[in-house]
Amino acid sequence: MQPFTEKVIEIIKNIPEGKIMTYGQIAREAGSPRAARQVVRALHSMSRKHRLPWHRVVNSKGQIALKDDESYHEQLFSLESEGIEIGLNGIIDLEKYQHHP
């Protein structure tokens, strides 16, 4: 596993319940600010294997980025079950819920 991917996994594992991070924020924290798409790939391919709290990662606007209806609602319900409020147009208040390690 590449060092960047290892850092991404560690960062995601440490997002506390009730908090979120963005793909770009994780990429910056892992040392590669322009690698948000690699964060997406890591989440997609390694979430199950590493038991990542994938539902705590959203896009830069504070929105769920998943297009598949079932996956979108799974993430939505998981976030709400942790006390995260989803506002109008599916936007999460980054000021209130964003984790800053």
Short mmCIF file of N, CA and C in Angstrom, two decimals:
data_model
loop_
_atom_site.label_atom_id
_atom_site.label_comp_id
_atom_site.label_asym_id
_atom_site.label_seq_id
_atom_site.Cartn_x
_atom_site.Cartn_y
_atom_site.Cartn_z
N MET A 1 0.85 -1.18 0.00
CA MET A 1 0.00 0.00 0.00
C MET A 1 0.90 1.24 0.00
N GLN A 2 0.51 2.22 -0.77
CA GLN A 2 1.26 3.46 -0.87
C GLN A 2 1.13 4.28 0.43
N PRO A 3 2.16 5.05 0.79
CA PRO A 3 2.09 5.88 2.00
C PRO A 3 0.89 6.83 2.02
N PHE A 4 0.57 7.42 0.86
CA PHE A 4 -0.59 8.31 0.81
C PHE A 4 -1.86 7.56 1.18
N THR A 5 -2.04 6.38 0.62
CA THR A 5 -3.24 5.57 0.90
C THR A 5 -3.29 5.18 2.37
N GLU A 6 -2.17 4.83 2.94
CA GLU A 6 -2.13 4.50 4.37
C GLU A 6 -2.57 5.68 5.22
N LYS A 7 -2.09 6.87 4.87
CA LYS A 7 -2.48 8.08 5.61
C LYS A 7 -3.97 8.35 5.47
N VAL A 8 -4.49 8.18 4.25
CA VAL A 8 -5.93 8.39 4.01
C VAL A 8 -6.75 7.46 4.89
N ILE A 9 -6.39 6.20 4.93
CA ILE A 9 -7.12 5.22 5.74
C ILE A 9 -7.07 5.61 7.21
N GLU A 10 -5.90 6.00 7.69
CA GLU A 10 -5.76 6.38 9.10
C GLU A 10 -6.60 7.61 9.42
N ILE A 11 -6.61 8.60 8.55
CA ILE A 11 -7.40 9.81 8.77
C ILE A 11 -8.88 9.48 8.83
N ILE A 12 -9.36 8.68 7.89
CA ILE A 12 -10.78 8.33 7.86
C ILE A 12 -11.17 7.52 9.10
N LYS A 13 -10.31 6.59 9.51
CA LYS A 13 -10.60 5.80 10.71
C LYS A 13 -10.78 6.68 11.94
N ASN A 14 -10.12 7.83 11.95
CA ASN A 14 -10.13 8.69 13.13
C ASN A 14 -11.15 9.82 13.08
N ILE A 15 -12.04 9.80 12.10
CA ILE A 15 -13.12 10.79 12.10
C ILE A 15 -14.10 10.37 13.19
N PRO A 16 -14.32 11.21 14.19
CA PRO A 16 -15.19 10.81 15.30
C PRO A 16 -16.66 10.76 14.90
N GLU A 17 -17.40 9.98 15.63
CA GLU A 17 -18.84 9.89 15.43
C GLU A 17 -19.45 11.28 15.57
N GLY A 18 -20.38 11.60 14.66
CA GLY A 18 -21.04 12.90 14.69
C GLY A 18 -20.28 14.00 13.98
N LYS A 19 -19.17 13.64 13.32
CA LYS A 19 -18.37 14.60 12.57
C LYS A 19 -18.17 14.11 11.15
N ILE A 20 -17.78 15.03 10.27
CA ILE A 20 -17.53 14.69 8.87
C ILE A 20 -16.24 15.35 8.41
N MET A 21 -15.70 14.84 7.31
CA MET A 21 -14.59 15.48 6.62
C MET A 21 -14.90 15.43 5.13
N THR A 22 -14.25 16.30 4.37
CA THR A 22 -14.44 16.30 2.91
C THR A 22 -13.32 15.51 2.26
N TYR A 23 -13.58 15.07 1.02
CA TYR A 23 -12.56 14.35 0.27
C TYR A 23 -11.29 15.18 0.14
N GLY A 24 -11.44 16.44 -0.22
CA GLY A 24 -10.29 17.33 -0.39
C GLY A 24 -9.55 17.58 0.90
N GLN A 25 -10.26 17.71 1.97
CA GLN A 25 -9.65 17.93 3.28
C GLN A 25 -8.80 16.72 3.66
N ILE A 26 -9.31 15.53 3.42
CA ILE A 26 -8.56 14.31 3.72
C ILE A 26 -7.30 14.25 2.86
N ALA A 27 -7.45 14.59 1.58
CA ALA A 27 -6.29 14.59 0.68
C ALA A 27 -5.21 15.56 1.19
N ARG A 28 -5.62 16.76 1.61
CA ARG A 28 -4.66 17.74 2.15
C ARG A 28 -3.98 17.20 3.40
N GLU A 29 -4.77 16.65 4.32
CA GLU A 29 -4.22 16.11 5.57
C GLU A 29 -3.24 14.96 5.30
N ALA A 30 -3.48 14.22 4.21
CA ALA A 30 -2.62 13.08 3.86
C ALA A 30 -1.40 13.52 3.06
N GLY A 31 -1.30 14.83 2.75
CA GLY A 31 -0.12 15.35 2.10
C GLY A 31 -0.20 15.56 0.60
N SER A 32 -1.39 15.42 0.03
CA SER A 32 -1.53 15.62 -1.42
C SER A 32 -2.83 16.37 -1.70
N PRO A 33 -2.79 17.70 -1.61
CA PRO A 33 -4.00 18.52 -1.69
C PRO A 33 -4.85 18.35 -2.95
N ARG A 34 -4.25 17.86 -4.02
CA ARG A 34 -5.00 17.74 -5.27
C ARG A 34 -5.46 16.30 -5.54
N ALA A 35 -5.47 15.47 -4.51
CA ALA A 35 -5.75 14.05 -4.69
C ALA A 35 -7.10 13.61 -4.13
N ALA A 36 -8.08 14.50 -4.18
CA ALA A 36 -9.41 14.14 -3.65
C ALA A 36 -9.99 12.91 -4.35
N ARG A 37 -9.74 12.77 -5.64
CA ARG A 37 -10.26 11.60 -6.36
C ARG A 37 -9.61 10.30 -5.89
N GLN A 38 -8.36 10.38 -5.47
CA GLN A 38 -7.71 9.19 -4.93
C GLN A 38 -8.34 8.80 -3.59
N VAL A 39 -8.79 9.80 -2.84
CA VAL A 39 -9.50 9.53 -1.59
C VAL A 39 -10.79 8.77 -1.91
N VAL A 40 -11.49 9.21 -2.94
CA VAL A 40 -12.72 8.53 -3.37
C VAL A 40 -12.40 7.07 -3.71
N ARG A 41 -11.34 6.86 -4.48
CA ARG A 41 -10.97 5.49 -4.88
C ARG A 41 -10.62 4.63 -3.66
N ALA A 42 -9.87 5.21 -2.73
CA ALA A 42 -9.51 4.46 -1.52
C ALA A 42 -10.76 4.07 -0.73
N LEU A 43 -11.69 5.02 -0.59
CA LEU A 43 -12.93 4.71 0.12
C LEU A 43 -13.69 3.60 -0.58
N HIS A 44 -13.78 3.70 -1.88
CA HIS A 44 -14.54 2.71 -2.66
C HIS A 44 -13.93 1.31 -2.54
N SER A 45 -12.63 1.23 -2.61
CA SER A 45 -11.98 -0.08 -2.65
C SER A 45 -11.60 -0.64 -1.28
N MET A 46 -11.51 0.20 -0.25
CA MET A 46 -10.98 -0.28 1.02
C MET A 46 -11.89 -0.10 2.23
N SER A 47 -13.07 0.47 2.04
CA SER A 47 -13.95 0.73 3.19
C SER A 47 -14.31 -0.53 3.95
N ARG A 48 -14.70 -1.55 3.24
CA ARG A 48 -15.13 -2.78 3.90
C ARG A 48 -13.94 -3.48 4.57
N LYS A 49 -12.84 -3.62 3.83
CA LYS A 49 -11.66 -4.32 4.33
C LYS A 49 -11.12 -3.69 5.61
N HIS A 50 -11.10 -2.36 5.66
CA HIS A 50 -10.53 -1.64 6.81
C HIS A 50 -11.60 -1.10 7.77
N ARG A 51 -12.85 -1.47 7.52
CA ARG A 51 -13.98 -1.02 8.37
C ARG A 51 -13.98 0.49 8.57
N LEU A 52 -13.89 1.20 7.44
CA LEU A 52 -13.83 2.66 7.49
C LEU A 52 -15.23 3.25 7.68
N PRO A 53 -15.33 4.32 8.44
CA PRO A 53 -16.61 5.03 8.56
C PRO A 53 -16.83 5.91 7.32
N TRP A 54 -17.00 5.25 6.18
CA TRP A 54 -17.10 5.92 4.88
C TRP A 54 -18.20 6.96 4.83
N HIS A 55 -19.24 6.74 5.62
CA HIS A 55 -20.39 7.64 5.59
C HIS A 55 -20.05 9.03 6.14
N ARG A 56 -18.91 9.18 6.80
CA ARG A 56 -18.52 10.47 7.38
C ARG A 56 -17.72 11.32 6.41
N VAL A 57 -17.65 10.92 5.15
CA VAL A 57 -16.90 11.68 4.15
C VAL A 57 -17.88 12.22 3.10
N VAL A 58 -17.83 13.54 2.89
CA VAL A 58 -18.74 14.23 1.97
C VAL A 58 -17.95 15.13 1.03
N ASN A 59 -18.63 15.74 0.08
CA ASN A 59 -17.93 16.62 -0.86
C ASN A 59 -17.67 18.00 -0.23
N SER A 60 -17.00 18.84 -0.97
CA SER A 60 -16.57 20.15 -0.45
C SER A 60 -17.72 21.10 -0.14
N LYS A 61 -18.90 20.79 -0.66
CA LYS A 61 -20.08 21.61 -0.37
C LYS A 61 -20.83 21.11 0.86
N GLY A 62 -20.35 20.01 1.43
CA GLY A 62 -21.04 19.42 2.57
C GLY A 62 -22.19 18.54 2.15
N GLN A 63 -22.13 18.01 0.94
CA GLN A 63 -23.20 17.16 0.43
C GLN A 63 -22.73 15.73 0.24
N ILE A 64 -23.66 14.81 0.34
CA ILE A 64 -23.40 13.42 0.00
C ILE A 64 -23.17 13.35 -1.50
N ALA A 65 -22.06 12.76 -1.89
CA ALA A 65 -21.70 12.75 -3.31
C ALA A 65 -22.20 11.51 -4.05
N LEU A 66 -22.73 10.53 -3.34
CA LEU A 66 -23.17 9.30 -3.98
C LEU A 66 -24.41 9.54 -4.84
N LYS A 67 -24.41 8.97 -6.02
CA LYS A 67 -25.53 9.16 -6.94
C LYS A 67 -26.53 8.01 -6.87
N ASP A 68 -26.05 6.82 -6.50
CA ASP A 68 -26.91 5.66 -6.37
C ASP A 68 -27.90 5.90 -5.23
N ASP A 69 -29.18 5.79 -5.50
CA ASP A 69 -30.23 6.12 -4.53
C ASP A 69 -30.10 5.32 -3.23
N GLU A 70 -29.84 4.04 -3.34
CA GLU A 70 -29.74 3.20 -2.14
C GLU A 70 -28.53 3.60 -1.29
N SER A 71 -27.38 3.80 -1.92
CA SER A 71 -26.17 4.20 -1.19
C SER A 71 -26.32 5.60 -0.59
N TYR A 72 -26.95 6.50 -1.35
CA TYR A 72 -27.19 7.86 -0.87
C TYR A 72 -27.99 7.81 0.44
N HIS A 73 -29.07 7.04 0.43
CA HIS A 73 -29.93 6.98 1.62
C HIS A 73 -29.25 6.24 2.78
N GLU A 74 -28.42 5.26 2.47
CA GLU A 74 -27.67 4.58 3.52
C GLU A 74 -26.74 5.57 4.23
N GLN A 75 -26.06 6.40 3.44
CA GLN A 75 -25.17 7.40 4.03
C GLN A 75 -25.98 8.45 4.80
N LEU A 76 -27.06 8.90 4.22
CA LEU A 76 -27.92 9.89 4.87
C LEU A 76 -28.40 9.38 6.23
N PHE A 77 -28.93 8.17 6.28
CA PHE A 77 -29.44 7.61 7.53
C PHE A 77 -28.32 7.38 8.54
N SER A 78 -27.14 6.96 8.06
CA SER A 78 -26.01 6.75 8.97
C SER A 78 -25.58 8.07 9.61
N LEU A 79 -25.52 9.13 8.83
CA LEU A 79 -25.15 10.43 9.37
C LEU A 79 -26.20 10.94 10.36
N GLU A 80 -27.46 10.82 9.98
CA GLU A 80 -28.53 11.27 10.88
C GLU A 80 -28.54 10.48 12.18
N SER A 81 -28.22 9.19 12.11
CA SER A 81 -28.21 8.37 13.33
C SER A 81 -27.10 8.79 14.29
N GLU A 82 -26.09 9.51 13.77
CA GLU A 82 -25.02 10.03 14.61
C GLU A 82 -25.30 11.47 15.06
N GLY A 83 -26.48 11.96 14.74
CA GLY A 83 -26.86 13.30 15.18
C GLY A 83 -26.52 14.42 14.23
N ILE A 84 -26.08 14.09 13.03
CA ILE A 84 -25.75 15.11 12.04
C ILE A 84 -27.02 15.53 11.32
N GLU A 85 -27.27 16.81 11.33
CA GLU A 85 -28.48 17.35 10.68
C GLU A 85 -28.18 17.61 9.21
N ILE A 86 -29.06 17.13 8.36
CA ILE A 86 -28.94 17.35 6.92
C ILE A 86 -29.93 18.46 6.56
N GLY A 87 -29.42 19.56 6.06
CA GLY A 87 -30.26 20.72 5.77
C GLY A 87 -30.92 20.65 4.41
N LEU A 88 -31.43 21.80 3.98
CA LEU A 88 -32.07 21.90 2.68
C LEU A 88 -31.11 21.50 1.58
N ASN A 89 -31.63 20.90 0.55
CA ASN A 89 -30.83 20.43 -0.59
C ASN A 89 -29.74 19.44 -0.19
N GLY A 90 -29.93 18.79 0.96
CA GLY A 90 -28.99 17.77 1.40
C GLY A 90 -27.65 18.30 1.85
N ILE A 91 -27.60 19.55 2.29
CA ILE A 91 -26.34 20.17 2.69
C ILE A 91 -26.13 20.06 4.20
N ILE A 92 -24.91 19.67 4.56
CA ILE A 92 -24.51 19.56 5.96
C ILE A 92 -23.69 20.81 6.30
N ASP A 93 -23.96 21.39 7.45
CA ASP A 93 -23.26 22.59 7.90
C ASP A 93 -21.82 22.23 8.27
N LEU A 94 -20.88 22.57 7.39
CA LEU A 94 -19.48 22.25 7.63
C LEU A 94 -18.93 22.97 8.86
N GLU A 95 -19.40 24.18 9.11
CA GLU A 95 -18.95 24.92 10.28
C GLU A 95 -19.25 24.16 11.57
N LYS A 96 -20.38 23.50 11.59
CA LYS A 96 -20.85 22.80 12.79
C LYS A 96 -20.29 21.38 12.90
N TYR A 97 -20.19 20.67 11.80
CA TYR A 97 -19.91 19.23 11.86
C TYR A 97 -18.53 18.82 11.32
N GLN A 98 -17.80 19.72 10.69
CA GLN A 98 -16.53 19.31 10.10
C GLN A 98 -15.48 19.04 11.17
N HIS A 99 -14.83 17.89 11.03
CA HIS A 99 -13.75 17.50 11.95
C HIS A 99 -12.42 18.09 11.45
N HIS A 100 -11.66 18.67 12.37
CA HIS A 100 -10.35 19.24 12.05
C HIS A 100 -9.31 18.55 12.94
N PRO A 101 -8.68 17.50 12.40
CA PRO A 101 -7.71 16.76 13.24
C PRO A 101 -6.49 17.59 13.61
#
